[in-house]
Tab-separated table of C-alpha atoms in Angstrom:
chain	number	residue	atom	x	y	z
D	1	MET	CA	-10.482	-19.197	26.743
D	2	LYS	CA	-12.992	-20.863	29.091
D	3	ARG	CA	-14.733	-22.460	26.098
D	4	LYS	CA	-11.420	-23.865	24.891
D	5	PHE	CA	-10.635	-25.482	28.246
D	6	SER	CA	-14.194	-26.864	28.441
D	7	TYR	CA	-13.716	-28.400	25.006
D	8	LEU	CA	-10.348	-29.791	26.098
D	9	ALA	CA	-11.829	-31.349	29.245
D	10	ALA	CA	-14.737	-32.870	27.300
D	11	SER	CA	-12.303	-34.288	24.755
D	12	ILE	CA	-10.221	-35.954	27.484
D	13	ILE	CA	-13.341	-37.634	28.881
D	14	GLY	CA	-14.355	-38.722	25.390
D	15	LEU	CA	-10.951	-40.259	24.730
D	16	LEU	CA	-11.097	-42.205	27.981
D	17	LEU	CA	-14.571	-43.529	27.192
D	18	ALA	CA	-13.528	-44.519	23.684
D	19	SER	CA	-10.744	-46.706	25.072
D	20	SER	CA	-13.259	-49.169	26.499
D	21	SER	CA	-14.487	-50.130	23.007
D	22	LEU	CA	-11.101	-50.623	21.333
D	23	THR	CA	-9.158	-53.870	21.135
D	24	ALA	CA	-5.465	-53.243	20.548
D	25	GLN	CA	-2.070	-54.337	21.670
D	26	SER	CA	-1.720	-51.273	23.886
D	27	LEU	CA	-3.837	-48.320	24.928
D	28	SER	CA	-2.638	-45.199	26.702
D	29	THR	CA	-3.762	-41.696	27.502
D	30	GLY	CA	-1.776	-38.675	28.646
D	31	ILE	CA	-1.723	-35.024	29.623
D	32	GLU	CA	1.013	-32.440	29.070
D	33	MET	CA	2.022	-28.849	29.708
D	34	GLY	CA	4.860	-26.767	28.374
D	35	ALA	CA	6.164	-23.614	26.757
D	36	GLY	CA	7.752	-22.458	23.544
D	37	ALA	CA	8.043	-19.852	20.813
D	38	SER	CA	5.242	-19.211	18.323
D	39	TYR	CA	5.163	-17.306	15.017
D	40	ILE	CA	8.949	-17.303	14.889
D	41	ILE	CA	9.312	-16.036	11.323
D	42	GLU	CA	6.829	-13.173	11.717
D	43	ASP	CA	8.360	-12.192	15.045
D	44	HIS	CA	11.760	-11.912	13.342
D	45	GLU	CA	10.668	-10.203	10.112
D	46	SER	CA	8.377	-7.614	11.737
D	47	GLY	CA	11.211	-5.996	13.699
D	48	ASN	CA	9.667	-3.890	16.470
D	49	GLN	CA	6.191	-3.799	14.892
D	50	ILE	CA	5.012	-6.914	16.710
D	51	ASP	CA	6.489	-8.843	19.615
D	52	TYR	CA	5.229	-12.302	20.591
D	53	GLY	CA	5.862	-13.466	24.145
D	54	THR	CA	6.575	-16.980	25.369
D	55	SER	CA	3.796	-19.406	24.485
D	56	MET	CA	2.189	-21.546	27.183
D	57	THR	CA	0.768	-24.936	26.207
D	58	ALA	CA	-1.569	-27.590	27.581
D	59	GLY	CA	-2.675	-30.785	25.937
D	60	ALA	CA	-4.103	-34.268	26.092
D	61	ASN	CA	-3.664	-37.365	23.974
D	62	PHE	CA	-4.917	-40.874	23.408
D	63	LYS	CA	-2.886	-43.574	21.661
D	64	PHE	CA	-3.632	-47.083	20.529
D	65	THR	CA	-1.256	-49.508	18.830
D	66	PRO	CA	-2.709	-52.316	16.700
D	67	ASN	CA	-1.284	-55.800	17.032
D	68	GLU	CA	2.148	-56.260	15.429
D	69	SER	CA	2.262	-52.645	14.224
D	70	TYR	CA	5.428	-50.540	14.107
D	71	PHE	CA	3.410	-47.336	14.509
D	72	GLY	CA	0.759	-46.451	17.020
D	73	ILE	CA	-2.041	-44.028	16.200
D	74	ARG	CA	-2.205	-40.986	18.451
D	75	VAL	CA	-5.034	-38.473	18.691
D	76	ASN	CA	-3.544	-35.267	20.057
D	77	LEU	CA	-5.160	-32.096	21.433
D	78	LEU	CA	-2.913	-29.078	21.915
D	79	TYR	CA	-3.861	-25.654	23.270
D	80	VAL	CA	-1.354	-22.808	22.843
D	81	SER	CA	-1.694	-19.287	24.275
D	82	THR	CA	0.626	-16.427	23.289
D	83	LEU	CA	0.516	-12.803	24.451
D	84	PHE	CA	1.786	-10.100	22.109
D	85	THR	CA	2.281	-6.365	21.684
D	86	SER	CA	2.014	-4.530	18.369
D	87	LYS	CA	2.557	-0.991	17.132
D	88	THR	CA	0.438	0.888	14.618
D	89	LEU	CA	1.813	3.221	11.918
D	90	ILE	CA	1.238	6.209	14.214
D	91	GLY	CA	3.150	4.587	17.071
D	92	GLN	CA	0.219	3.434	19.201
D	93	THR	CA	0.888	0.253	21.177
D	94	ASN	CA	-1.769	-2.460	21.240
D	95	TYR	CA	-1.874	-5.611	23.321
D	96	GLY	CA	-3.462	-8.940	22.630
D	97	GLU	CA	-3.534	-12.701	22.805
D	98	VAL	CA	-3.490	-15.318	20.099
D	99	SER	CA	-4.655	-18.785	21.123
D	100	THR	CA	-4.919	-21.968	19.089
D	101	LEU	CA	-6.515	-25.350	19.614
D	102	THR	CA	-5.127	-28.070	17.352
D	103	THR	CA	-6.582	-31.547	16.950
D	104	SER	CA	-4.091	-33.853	15.238
D	105	LEU	CA	-3.913	-37.426	14.018
D	106	LEU	CA	-0.337	-38.674	14.396
D	107	LEU	CA	1.678	-41.776	13.643
D	108	GLU	CA	3.938	-42.534	16.603
D	109	HIS	CA	6.756	-44.964	17.250
D	110	LEU	CA	8.101	-45.259	20.786
D	111	ASN	CA	10.473	-47.910	22.058
D	112	GLN	CA	9.247	-49.384	25.350
D	113	ASP	CA	11.810	-52.059	26.184
D	114	LYS	CA	13.966	-49.961	28.531
D	115	LYS	CA	13.602	-47.611	31.458
D	116	LEU	CA	14.575	-44.656	29.238
D	117	ASN	CA	13.139	-44.780	25.703
D	118	LEU	CA	13.238	-42.711	22.528
D	119	GLY	CA	10.586	-42.181	19.880
D	120	TYR	CA	8.960	-39.758	17.470
D	121	ASN	CA	5.641	-38.876	15.882
D	122	PHE	CA	4.404	-36.938	12.875
D	123	GLY	CA	1.110	-36.082	11.244
D	124	MET	CA	-1.407	-33.410	10.396
D	125	GLY	CA	-4.214	-31.629	12.166
D	126	TYR	CA	-6.939	-29.015	12.178
D	127	THR	CA	-6.296	-25.741	14.014
D	128	ARG	CA	-8.679	-23.053	15.247
D	129	GLU	CA	-6.951	-19.742	15.953
D	130	ASP	CA	-8.441	-16.875	17.989
D	131	TYR	CA	-6.478	-13.677	17.348
D	132	ASN	CA	-7.637	-11.025	19.816
D	133	THR	CA	-6.226	-7.488	19.711
D	134	MET	CA	-7.017	-4.946	22.432
D	135	LYS	CA	-7.332	-1.365	21.176
D	136	GLY	CA	-7.888	0.755	24.240
D	137	ILE	CA	-11.082	-0.498	25.855
D	138	TYR	CA	-12.168	-2.297	22.688
D	139	SER	CA	-11.164	-5.697	21.394
D	140	ASN	CA	-11.006	-7.039	17.859
D	141	LEU	CA	-11.335	-10.826	17.565
D	142	SER	CA	-10.466	-12.716	14.386
D	143	ILE	CA	-11.214	-16.442	14.175
D	144	ARG	CA	-9.329	-18.526	11.625
D	145	ASN	CA	-9.360	-22.235	10.812
D	146	TYR	CA	-6.642	-24.034	8.885
D	147	MET	CA	-4.571	-27.179	8.492
D	148	SER	CA	-1.355	-27.780	10.431
D	149	LEU	CA	1.578	-30.187	10.287
D	150	SER	CA	3.710	-31.360	13.197
D	151	VAL	CA	6.715	-33.519	13.967
D	152	SER	CA	7.977	-34.347	17.461
D	153	GLY	CA	10.733	-36.213	19.221
D	154	ILE	CA	9.978	-38.152	22.409
D	155	LEU	CA	12.143	-38.903	25.437
D	156	SER	CA	10.182	-41.179	27.782
D	157	TYR	CA	11.018	-42.461	31.257
D	158	GLN	CA	9.061	-45.455	32.533
D	159	VAL	CA	8.015	-44.856	36.134
D	160	SER	CA	6.126	-48.137	36.476
D	161	ASN	CA	4.414	-50.744	34.335
D	162	LYS	CA	1.390	-48.479	34.125
D	163	SER	CA	2.837	-44.988	33.900
D	164	SER	CA	5.636	-42.931	32.379
D	165	ILE	CA	6.719	-39.316	32.037
D	166	TYR	CA	8.005	-37.829	28.816
D	167	LEU	CA	9.599	-34.760	27.247
D	168	THR	CA	8.445	-33.810	23.762
D	169	PRO	CA	10.046	-31.098	21.598
D	170	THR	CA	7.614	-30.265	18.780
D	171	LEU	CA	7.862	-28.387	15.495
D	172	LEU	CA	4.371	-27.172	14.559
D	173	TRP	CA	3.843	-25.670	11.096
D	174	THR	CA	0.542	-23.804	11.048
D	175	ASP	CA	-1.369	-23.156	7.813
D	176	PRO	CA	1.292	-24.510	5.415
D	177	VAL	CA	-1.078	-24.050	2.442
D	178	ASN	CA	-0.901	-20.243	2.674
D	179	THR	CA	2.697	-19.942	3.852
D	180	PHE	CA	4.138	-19.077	0.441
D	181	ARG	CA	1.378	-16.793	-0.841
D	182	PRO	CA	2.937	-13.377	-1.667
D	183	ASP	CA	-0.276	-11.479	-0.810
D	184	ASN	CA	-0.663	-13.032	2.632
D	185	TRP	CA	-0.231	-10.119	5.059
D	186	TYR	CA	-2.207	-11.362	8.105
D	187	SER	CA	-0.554	-11.497	11.527
D	188	GLY	CA	-0.511	-14.905	13.144
D	189	ARG	CA	-1.788	-17.849	11.145
D	190	GLU	CA	0.903	-19.360	8.877
D	191	ASP	CA	4.265	-19.743	10.618
D	192	ILE	CA	6.693	-22.037	12.432
D	193	ASN	CA	6.221	-22.772	16.145
D	194	VAL	CA	8.706	-24.588	18.406
D	195	LEU	CA	7.205	-26.031	21.589
D	196	VAL	CA	8.447	-28.259	24.407
D	197	GLN	CA	5.997	-30.241	26.568
D	198	LEU	CA	6.437	-32.265	29.729
D	199	GLY	CA	3.807	-34.974	29.997
D	200	TYR	CA	2.471	-37.934	31.906
D	201	THR	CA	1.178	-41.134	30.278
D	202	TYR	CA	-1.027	-43.768	31.868
D	203	HIS	CA	-1.133	-47.168	30.149
D	204	LEU	CA	-4.686	-48.460	30.082
D	205	LYS	CA	-3.706	-51.785	28.524
């Protein structure tokens, strides 16, 4: 987990430095935190075999909008952590955590002519998933990498000319390529995740 947050912090610094070399109509960067429900389909279909808790999220983003463009381009980093319990065939209870770090490239449209504005974004990304199961004093870590798709709505409130706060409900579809494979029996990985983030945006230009 420490490595993930270090990567997240380094990425935020990199996004801020990159803004100095871009010429665009507008530049902004933001941070966000939130909660949600992950692996909704598996959680429902598994009955009492596996139980996913509430997911906690943290993220950062950088957006630039070219001149006279309807869409802005947003680079989004999203970290999601979910605790879970699972039961083996002999009734033993195991505990664990599944965490993901998703880097996405999104197209975003956000109205900015009022105090309260609406918008949306959509796109695809690359997700690294760490699925860690504790079995007594031992842990079993599986690392998976896959594509993800996301779509979000945006409700933004302009605090000043330079800053705004926003609420973003997000539908994140992880590993859509393997979702419909009949022989795919892994826990985690491909599923639907519903997340809600509260964020702050600072307008660099």
